[in-house]
PDB file of C-alpha atoms in Angstrom:
ATOM      1  CA  UNK A 136      -2.255  25.388  14.641  1.00  0.00           C
ATOM      2  CA  UNK A 137      -0.410  23.227  12.129  1.00  0.00           C
ATOM      3  CA  UNK A 138      -1.228  19.849  11.337  1.00  0.00           C
ATOM      4  CA  UNK A 139       0.008  17.508   8.770  1.00  0.00           C
ATOM      5  CA  UNK A 140      -1.797  14.580   9.656  1.00  0.00           C
ATOM      6  CA  UNK A 141      -5.214  13.883   8.833  1.00  0.00           C
ATOM      7  CA  UNK A 142      -7.939  11.446  10.028  1.00  0.00           C
ATOM      8  CA  UNK A 143     -10.768  10.186   7.517  1.00  0.00           C
ATOM      9  CA  UNK A 144     -13.314   8.878  10.088  1.00  0.00           C
ATOM     10  CA  UNK A 145     -15.980   6.249   8.852  1.00  0.00           C
ATOM     11  CA  UNK A 146     -18.822   4.603  10.744  1.00  0.00           C
ATOM     12  CA  UNK A 147     -19.145   5.608  14.171  1.00  0.00           C
ATOM     13  CA  UNK A 148     -17.266   8.451  15.933  1.00  0.00           C
ATOM     14  CA  UNK A 149     -20.114  10.692  15.429  1.00  0.00           C
ATOM     15  CA  UNK A 150     -19.525  11.960  19.238  1.00  0.00           C
ATOM     16  CA  UNK A 151     -15.685  11.910  18.639  1.00  0.00           C
ATOM     17  CA  UNK A 152     -13.099  14.299  17.115  1.00  0.00           C
ATOM     18  CA  UNK A 153     -14.746  17.731  18.872  1.00  0.00           C
ATOM     19  CA  UNK A 154     -13.548  20.760  16.769  1.00  0.00           C
ATOM     20  CA  UNK A 155     -14.943  23.619  14.678  1.00  0.00           C
ATOM     21  CA  UNK A 156     -15.350  22.942  10.854  1.00  0.00           C
ATOM     22  CA  UNK A 157     -13.169  25.345   9.056  1.00  0.00           C
ATOM     23  CA  UNK A 158     -13.110  26.195   5.329  1.00  0.00           C
ATOM     24  CA  UNK A 159     -15.354  24.984   2.639  1.00  0.00           C
ATOM     25  CA  UNK A 160     -16.088  21.596   1.297  1.00  0.00           C
ATOM     26  CA  UNK A 161     -16.045  22.409  -2.072  1.00  0.00           C
ATOM     27  CA  UNK A 162     -12.959  21.317  -4.438  1.00  0.00           C
ATOM     28  CA  UNK A 163     -12.329  21.287  -8.227  1.00  0.00           C
ATOM     29  CA  UNK A 164     -13.443  17.496  -7.769  1.00  0.00           C
ATOM     30  CA  UNK A 165     -16.814  18.823  -6.344  1.00  0.00           C
ATOM     31  CA  UNK A 166     -18.014  18.795  -3.019  1.00  0.00           C
ATOM     32  CA  UNK A 167     -16.204  16.697  -0.259  1.00  0.00           C
ATOM     33  CA  UNK A 168     -18.260  14.644   2.170  1.00  0.00           C
ATOM     34  CA  UNK A 169     -17.940  17.453   4.833  1.00  0.00           C
ATOM     35  CA  UNK A 170     -15.916  20.554   6.094  1.00  0.00           C
ATOM     36  CA  UNK A 171     -12.728  19.324   7.586  1.00  0.00           C
ATOM     37  CA  UNK A 172     -12.522  20.205  11.311  1.00  0.00           C
ATOM     38  CA  UNK A 173      -9.301  20.701  13.426  1.00  0.00           C
ATOM     39  CA  UNK A 174      -9.296  18.670  16.467  1.00  0.00           C
ATOM     40  CA  UNK A 175      -6.762  17.615  19.142  1.00  0.00           C
ATOM     41  CA  UNK A 176      -5.773  14.110  19.830  1.00  0.00           C
ATOM     42  CA  UNK A 177      -3.356  13.057  22.501  1.00  0.00           C
ATOM     43  CA  UNK A 178      -2.231  16.995  22.472  1.00  0.00           C
ATOM     44  CA  UNK A 179      -1.404  16.969  18.750  1.00  0.00           C
ATOM     45  CA  UNK A 180      -3.443  18.781  16.111  1.00  0.00           C
ATOM     46  CA  UNK A 181      -5.320  16.538  13.336  1.00  0.00           C
ATOM     47  CA  UNK A 182      -7.433  17.377  10.603  1.00  0.00           C
ATOM     48  CA  UNK A 183     -10.601  15.338  10.649  1.00  0.00           C
ATOM     49  CA  UNK A 184     -13.064  14.567   7.866  1.00  0.00           C
ATOM     50  CA  UNK A 185     -15.965  12.562   7.992  1.00  0.00           C
ATOM     51  CA  UNK A 186     -16.162  10.315   5.217  1.00  0.00           C
ATOM     52  CA  UNK A 187     -19.833   9.620   5.121  1.00  0.00           C
ATOM     53  CA  UNK A 188     -20.932  13.153   6.146  1.00  0.00           C
ATOM     54  CA  UNK A 189     -21.942  15.107   9.109  1.00  0.00           C
ATOM     55  CA  UNK A 190     -25.170  13.243   9.184  1.00  0.00           C
ATOM     56  CA  UNK A 191     -23.946   9.864   8.321  1.00  0.00           C
ATOM     57  CA  UNK A 192     -26.003   9.956   4.967  1.00  0.00           C
ATOM     58  CA  UNK A 193     -23.569   9.340   2.285  1.00  0.00           C
ATOM     59  CA  UNK A 194     -23.033   5.496   1.377  1.00  0.00           C
ATOM     60  CA  UNK A 195     -19.797   4.082   0.322  1.00  0.00           C
ATOM     61  CA  UNK A 196     -20.203   3.918  -3.154  1.00  0.00           C
ATOM     62  CA  UNK A 197     -21.354   7.450  -3.351  1.00  0.00           C
ATOM     63  CA  UNK A 198     -18.247   9.161  -1.385  1.00  0.00           C
ATOM     64  CA  UNK A 199     -16.620  11.910  -3.718  1.00  0.00           C
ATOM     65  CA  UNK A 200     -13.207  10.205  -2.580  1.00  0.00           C
ATOM     66  CA  UNK A 201     -11.436  12.548  -4.944  1.00  0.00           C
ATOM     67  CA  UNK A 202     -12.786  15.667  -3.352  1.00  0.00           C
ATOM     68  CA  UNK A 203     -12.039  14.283   0.095  1.00  0.00           C
ATOM     69  CA  UNK A 204      -8.498  13.432  -0.581  1.00  0.00           C
ATOM     70  CA  UNK A 205      -7.752  16.622  -2.755  1.00  0.00           C
ATOM     71  CA  UNK A 206      -9.428  18.870   0.061  1.00  0.00           C
ATOM     72  CA  UNK A 207      -6.814  17.179   2.842  1.00  0.00           C
ATOM     73  CA  UNK A 208      -4.139  17.530   0.261  1.00  0.00           C
ATOM     74  CA  UNK A 209      -5.039  21.468  -0.037  1.00  0.00           C
ATOM     75  CA  UNK A 210      -4.950  21.596   3.801  1.00  0.00           C
ATOM     76  CA  UNK A 211      -1.212  20.561   3.837  1.00  0.00           C
ATOM     77  CA  UNK A 212      -2.065  17.003   4.975  1.00  0.00           C
ATOM     78  CA  UNK A 213       0.856  14.701   4.425  1.00  0.00           C
ATOM     79  CA  UNK A 214      -0.409  11.477   6.147  1.00  0.00           C
ATOM     80  CA  UNK A 215      -3.704  10.228   6.246  1.00  0.00           C
ATOM     81  CA  UNK A 216      -4.930   7.502   8.866  1.00  0.00           C
ATOM     82  CA  UNK A 217      -8.241   6.144   7.500  1.00  0.00           C
ATOM     83  CA  UNK A 218     -10.799   4.658  10.038  1.00  0.00           C
ATOM     84  CA  UNK A 219     -12.503   1.799   8.502  1.00  0.00           C
ATOM     85  CA  UNK A 220     -15.162  -0.716   9.891  1.00  0.00           C
ATOM     86  CA  UNK A 221     -14.676  -3.981   8.525  1.00  0.00           C
ATOM     87  CA  UNK A 222     -15.864  -7.713   9.066  1.00  0.00           C
ATOM     88  CA  UNK A 223     -13.575 -10.557   9.401  1.00  0.00           C
ATOM     89  CA  UNK A 224     -13.591 -13.323   6.979  1.00  0.00           C
ATOM     90  CA  UNK A 225     -10.798 -15.412   8.481  1.00  0.00           C
ATOM     91  CA  UNK A 226     -10.154 -15.875  12.333  1.00  0.00           C
ATOM     92  CA  UNK A 227      -7.140 -13.164  11.943  1.00  0.00           C
ATOM     93  CA  UNK A 228      -9.082 -10.810  14.204  1.00  0.00           C
ATOM     94  CA  UNK A 229     -12.175 -11.206  16.548  1.00  0.00           C
ATOM     95  CA  UNK A 230     -14.772  -8.681  16.313  1.00  0.00           C
ATOM     96  CA  UNK A 231     -14.111  -5.920  18.859  1.00  0.00           C
ATOM     97  CA  UNK A 232     -10.560  -5.971  17.680  1.00  0.00           C
ATOM     98  CA  UNK A 233      -8.646  -3.515  15.640  1.00  0.00           C
ATOM     99  CA  UNK A 234      -5.943  -4.378  12.793  1.00  0.00           C
ATOM    100  CA  UNK A 235      -3.644  -2.281  10.381  1.00  0.00           C
ATOM    101  CA  UNK A 236      -3.859  -4.294   7.112  1.00  0.00           C
ATOM    102  CA  UNK A 237      -0.938  -4.812   4.816  1.00  0.00           C
ATOM    103  CA  UNK A 238      -2.698  -5.216   1.510  1.00  0.00           C
ATOM    104  CA  UNK A 239      -5.918  -4.867  -0.368  1.00  0.00           C
ATOM    105  CA  UNK A 240      -7.964  -6.301  -3.157  1.00  0.00           C
ATOM    106  CA  UNK A 241     -10.360  -3.967  -5.076  1.00  0.00           C
ATOM    107  CA  UNK A 242     -13.755  -5.491  -5.921  1.00  0.00           C
ATOM    108  CA  UNK A 243     -15.422  -1.873  -6.316  1.00  0.00           C
ATOM    109  CA  UNK A 244     -16.891  -0.580  -9.710  1.00  0.00           C
ATOM    110  CA  UNK A 245     -18.010   2.557 -11.109  1.00  0.00           C
ATOM    111  CA  UNK A 246     -16.030   4.913  -8.606  1.00  0.00           C
ATOM    112  CA  UNK A 247     -13.860   7.686  -9.846  1.00  0.00           C
ATOM    113  CA  UNK A 248     -10.621   5.846  -9.402  1.00  0.00           C
ATOM    114  CA  UNK A 249      -7.787   8.365 -10.433  1.00  0.00           C
ATOM    115  CA  UNK A 250      -6.923  12.164 -10.615  1.00  0.00           C
ATOM    116  CA  UNK A 251      -5.416  11.177 -13.950  1.00  0.00           C
ATOM    117  CA  UNK A 252      -8.308  10.917 -16.480  1.00  0.00           C
ATOM    118  CA  UNK A 253      -6.136  12.099 -19.410  1.00  0.00           C
ATOM    119  CA  UNK A 254      -6.325  15.354 -21.373  1.00  0.00           C
ATOM    120  CA  UNK A 255      -5.716  18.115 -19.231  1.00  0.00           C
ATOM    121  CA  UNK A 256      -5.492  15.672 -16.141  1.00  0.00           C
ATOM    122  CA  UNK A 257      -2.576  13.834 -17.733  1.00  0.00           C
ATOM    123  CA  UNK A 258      -1.983  10.218 -17.408  1.00  0.00           C
ATOM    124  CA  UNK A 259      -0.071   8.379 -14.751  1.00  0.00           C
ATOM    125  CA  UNK A 260       0.289   4.547 -14.157  1.00  0.00           C
ATOM    126  CA  UNK A 261       0.561   4.549 -10.122  1.00  0.00           C
ATOM    127  CA  UNK A 262       2.964   1.838  -8.537  1.00  0.00           C
ATOM    128  CA  UNK A 263       0.503   0.601  -5.954  1.00  0.00           C
ATOM    129  CA  UNK A 264       2.606  -2.613  -4.929  1.00  0.00           C
ATOM    130  CA  UNK A 265       2.406  -1.490  -1.337  1.00  0.00           C
ATOM    131  CA  UNK A 266      -0.968   0.170  -0.862  1.00  0.00           C
ATOM    132  CA  UNK A 267      -0.612   1.266   2.708  1.00  0.00           C
ATOM    133  CA  UNK A 268       2.549   3.369   3.653  1.00  0.00           C
ATOM    134  CA  UNK A 269       4.843   1.150   5.629  1.00  0.00           C
ATOM    135  CA  UNK A 270       6.157   3.848   7.752  1.00  0.00           C
ATOM    136  CA  UNK A 271       2.772   4.895   8.932  1.00  0.00           C
ATOM    137  CA  UNK A 272       1.593   1.388   9.318  1.00  0.00           C
ATOM    138  CA  UNK A 273       4.581   1.305  11.591  1.00  0.00           C
ATOM    139  CA  UNK A 274       3.837   4.225  13.596  1.00  0.00           C
ATOM    140  CA  UNK A 275       0.093   2.909  14.088  1.00  0.00           C
ATOM    141  CA  UNK A 276       1.378  -0.295  15.451  1.00  0.00           C
ATOM    142  CA  UNK A 277       3.986   1.433  17.730  1.00  0.00           C
ATOM    143  CA  UNK A 278       1.301   3.598  19.009  1.00  0.00           C
ATOM    144  CA  UNK A 279      -1.048   0.623  19.750  1.00  0.00           C
ATOM    145  CA  UNK A 280       1.994  -0.934  21.588  1.00  0.00           C
ATOM    146  CA  UNK A 281       2.314   2.066  23.678  1.00  0.00           C
ATOM    147  CA  UNK A 282      -1.396   2.493  24.464  1.00  0.00           C
ATOM    148  CA  UNK A 283      -1.577  -1.098  25.581  1.00  0.00           C
ATOM    149  CA  UNK A 284      -3.792  -2.046  22.781  1.00  0.00           C
ATOM    150  CA  UNK A 285      -3.885  -5.174  21.201  1.00  0.00           C
ATOM    151  CA  UNK A 286      -3.703  -4.736  17.317  1.00  0.00           C
ATOM    152  CA  UNK A 287      -3.256  -7.161  14.483  1.00  0.00           C
ATOM    153  CA  UNK A 288      -0.360  -6.386  12.148  1.00  0.00           C
ATOM    154  CA  UNK A 289      -1.060  -7.182   8.518  1.00  0.00           C
ATOM    155  CA  UNK A 290      -3.981  -9.241   6.471  1.00  0.00           C
ATOM    156  CA  UNK A 291      -5.551  -8.313   3.388  1.00  0.00           C
ATOM    157  CA  UNK A 292      -8.648  -5.938   2.947  1.00  0.00           C
ATOM    158  CA  UNK A 293     -11.232  -6.986   0.357  1.00  0.00           C
ATOM    159  CA  UNK A 294     -13.028  -3.816  -0.867  1.00  0.00           C
ATOM    160  CA  UNK A 295     -16.513  -4.360  -1.920  1.00  0.00           C
ATOM    161  CA  UNK A 296     -19.132  -1.951  -3.581  1.00  0.00           C
ATOM    162  CA  UNK A 297     -21.809  -1.888  -1.182  1.00  0.00           C
ATOM    163  CA  UNK A 298     -24.191  -0.537   0.248  1.00  0.00           C
ATOM    164  CA  UNK A 299     -25.514  -4.417   0.748  1.00  0.00           C
ATOM    165  CA  UNK A 300     -23.386  -6.694   2.503  1.00  0.00           C
ATOM    166  CA  UNK A 301     -22.002 -10.024   1.089  1.00  0.00           C
ATOM    167  CA  UNK A 302     -23.483 -13.134   0.340  1.00  0.00           C
ATOM    168  CA  UNK A 303     -21.929 -16.232   2.266  1.00  0.00           C
ATOM    169  CA  UNK A 304     -20.742 -17.490  -1.044  1.00  0.00           C
ATOM    170  CA  UNK A 305     -19.127 -14.147  -1.900  1.00  0.00           C
ATOM    171  CA  UNK A 306     -17.272 -14.254   1.276  1.00  0.00           C
ATOM    172  CA  UNK A 307     -16.073 -17.747   0.455  1.00  0.00           C
ATOM    173  CA  UNK A 308     -14.808 -16.317  -2.742  1.00  0.00           C
ATOM    174  CA  UNK A 309     -12.862 -13.740  -1.113  1.00  0.00           C
ATOM    175  CA  UNK A 310     -11.474 -16.169   1.162  1.00  0.00           C
ATOM    176  CA  UNK A 311     -10.217 -18.035  -1.809  1.00  0.00           C
ATOM    177  CA  UNK A 312      -8.722 -14.724  -3.131  1.00  0.00           C
ATOM    178  CA  UNK A 313      -6.683 -14.361   0.084  1.00  0.00           C
ATOM    179  CA  UNK A 314      -8.722 -11.805   1.870  1.00  0.00           C
ATOM    180  CA  UNK A 315      -8.886 -11.460   5.742  1.00  0.00           C
ATOM    181  CA  UNK A 316     -11.236  -8.644   6.073  1.00  0.00           C
ATOM    182  CA  UNK A 317     -14.052  -7.310   3.775  1.00  0.00           C
ATOM    183  CA  UNK A 318     -14.951  -3.450   3.846  1.00  0.00           C
ATOM    184  CA  UNK A 319     -16.319  -0.832   1.418  1.00  0.00           C
ATOM    185  CA  UNK A 320     -14.263   2.327   1.828  1.00  0.00           C
ATOM    186  CA  UNK A 321     -10.601   1.967   1.359  1.00  0.00           C
ATOM    187  CA  UNK A 322     -10.697   2.269  -2.551  1.00  0.00           C
ATOM    188  CA  UNK A 323     -10.169   4.121  -4.206  1.00  0.00           C
ATOM    189  CA  UNK A 324      -9.242   6.269  -1.095  1.00  0.00           C
ATOM    190  CA  UNK A 325      -5.943   4.714  -0.722  1.00  0.00           C
ATOM    191  CA  UNK A 326      -5.184   4.944  -4.577  1.00  0.00           C
ATOM    192  CA  UNK A 327      -6.015   8.574  -4.733  1.00  0.00           C
ATOM    193  CA  UNK A 328      -3.923   9.578  -1.829  1.00  0.00           C
ATOM    194  CA  UNK A 329      -0.964   7.746  -3.097  1.00  0.00           C
ATOM    195  CA  UNK A 330      -1.368   9.793  -6.436  1.00  0.00           C
ATOM    196  CA  UNK A 331      -1.144  12.972  -4.483  1.00  0.00           C
ATOM    197  CA  UNK A 332       1.990  11.852  -2.419  1.00  0.00           C
ATOM    198  CA  UNK A 333       0.086  11.286   0.804  1.00  0.00           C
ATOM    199  CA  UNK A 334       1.317   8.434   3.182  1.00  0.00           C
ATOM    200  CA  UNK A 335      -1.997   6.472   3.732  1.00  0.00           C
ATOM    201  CA  UNK A 336      -2.537   3.708   6.204  1.00  0.00           C
ATOM    202  CA  UNK A 337      -6.085   2.049   7.362  1.00  0.00           C
ATOM    203  CA  UNK A 338      -6.812   1.484  11.052  1.00  0.00           C
ATOM    204  CA  UNK A 339      -9.395  -1.215  10.758  1.00  0.00           C
ATOM    205  CA  UNK A 340     -12.124  -1.575  13.188  1.00  0.00           C
ATOM    206  CA  UNK A 341     -13.375  -5.325  12.897  1.00  0.00           C
ATOM    207  CA  UNK A 342     -16.874  -5.134  14.078  1.00  0.00           C
ATOM    208  CA  UNK A 343     -18.419  -8.378  12.824  1.00  0.00           C
ATOM    209  CA  UNK A 344     -17.496 -11.765  11.324  1.00  0.00           C
ATOM    210  CA  UNK A 345     -18.383 -11.999   7.660  1.00  0.00           C
ATOM    211  CA  UNK A 346     -21.520 -13.500   6.107  1.00  0.00           C
ATOM    212  CA  UNK A 347     -21.511 -17.039   6.785  1.00  0.00           C
ATOM    213  CA  UNK A 348     -18.750 -16.785   9.560  1.00  0.00           C
ATOM    214  CA  UNK A 349     -20.575 -16.036  12.799  1.00  0.00           C
ATOM    215  CA  UNK A 350     -23.581 -16.687  14.795  1.00  0.00           C
ATOM    216  CA  UNK A 351     -26.619 -14.525  14.851  1.00  0.00           C
ATOM    217  CA  UNK A 352     -27.401 -11.437  12.652  1.00  0.00           C
ATOM    218  CA  UNK A 353     -24.305  -9.260  11.417  1.00  0.00           C
ATOM    219  CA  UNK A 354     -26.140  -6.240  12.734  1.00  0.00           C
ATOM    220  CA  UNK A 355     -26.396  -7.741  16.120  1.00  0.00           C
ATOM    221  CA  UNK A 356     -22.795  -8.453  16.052  1.00  0.00           C
ATOM    222  CA  UNK A 357     -21.968  -4.903  15.024  1.00  0.00           C
ATOM    223  CA  UNK A 358     -23.933  -3.362  17.660  1.00  0.00           C
ATOM    224  CA  UNK A 359     -22.308  -5.604  20.439  1.00  0.00           C
ATOM    225  CA  UNK A 360     -18.503  -5.067  19.140  1.00  0.00           C
ATOM    226  CA  UNK A 361     -18.430  -1.629  17.491  1.00  0.00           C
ATOM    227  CA  UNK A 362     -17.870   0.289  20.928  1.00  0.00           C
ATOM    228  CA  UNK A 363     -15.011  -1.881  22.009  1.00  0.00           C
ATOM    229  CA  UNK A 364     -13.447  -1.453  18.564  1.00  0.00           C
ATOM    230  CA  UNK A 365     -13.893   2.247  18.416  1.00  0.00           C
ATOM    231  CA  UNK A 366     -12.528   2.880  21.936  1.00  0.00           C
ATOM    232  CA  UNK A 367      -9.428   0.538  21.014  1.00  0.00           C
ATOM    233  CA  UNK A 368      -8.847   2.701  18.040  1.00  0.00           C
ATOM    234  CA  UNK A 369      -9.244   5.930  19.767  1.00  0.00           C
ATOM    235  CA  UNK A 370      -6.590   5.059  22.349  1.00  0.00           C
ATOM    236  CA  UNK A 371      -4.162   4.109  19.376  1.00  0.00           C
ATOM    237  CA  UNK A 372      -4.901   7.564  18.221  1.00  0.00           C
ATOM    238  CA  UNK A 373      -4.209   9.287  21.308  1.00  0.00           C
ATOM    239  CA  UNK A 374      -0.998   7.585  21.745  1.00  0.00           C
ATOM    240  CA  UNK A 375       0.013   8.351  18.100  1.00  0.00           C
ATOM    241  CA  UNK A 376      -0.831  12.119  18.943  1.00  0.00           C
ATOM    242  CA  UNK A 377       1.518  11.847  22.041  1.00  0.00           C
ATOM    243  CA  UNK A 378       4.099  10.447  19.897  1.00  0.00           C
ATOM    244  CA  UNK A 379       3.784  13.640  17.701  1.00  0.00           C
ATOM    245  CA  UNK A 380       4.492  15.967  20.810  1.00  0.00           C
ATOM    246  CA  UNK A 381       7.456  13.856  21.820  1.00  0.00           C
ATOM    247  CA  UNK A 382       8.968  13.303  18.633  1.00  0.00           C
ATOM    248  CA  UNK A 383       8.490   9.763  18.281  1.00  0.00           C
ATOM    249  CA  UNK A 384       5.864   9.639  15.464  1.00  0.00           C
ATOM    250  CA  UNK A 385       7.941  12.169  13.402  1.00  0.00           C
ATOM    251  CA  UNK A 386      11.165  10.065  13.934  1.00  0.00           C
ATOM    252  CA  UNK A 387       9.298   6.838  12.507  1.00  0.00           C
ATOM    253  CA  UNK A 388       8.441   8.726   9.243  1.00  0.00           C
TER     254      UNK A 388
END
């Protein structure tokens, strides 16, 4: 079974993407979060890698993003769909919805950001004008349309360090910077994929209003909205997989 499309599954999805783990998690960049799995989504094969580990015990700042991306590259993945849970800063998308962001701002620190550290690894200055691959973004939006799922096209994803959530003042700052969503995992994942020539796009699950933007506790909002966002994302992925089988997905690339 050949698969050139991979899914990096974030928070949630613990009971999704059934399939046998194959191969090792070790790479030249260290150990990946988990062994990759082969799974069928919408009748098409995909690789799935669980970003936070099989037991969901790896926080965002401790993920070995280089190992994860390198492992998928070695498996032959040419496209990566990242599933990221985010909070809504603006009113662009209500909790329980999904979005395909177009831009990001990186506020992380201390993470291994590149495969090109100099020396034997060489040096490369990545053109990162468009952090999310336009063709793959379009394929996700088309799949949402075919699946009858409302999906927001665009917006700016602010990537924070974690693992704590943000203060209300920090969210105010992110909004002034132009951000619409806040999460912890799109960077350096997106840049690393681009360095290896992998198309990368984010399917963001909006599970709460960001700090100071909603009523009640953030954790209560997540509990109320996460299942709806997860089901919407799974419907989009199923429609995408059906597009692989009928040729419409390949034609969009």
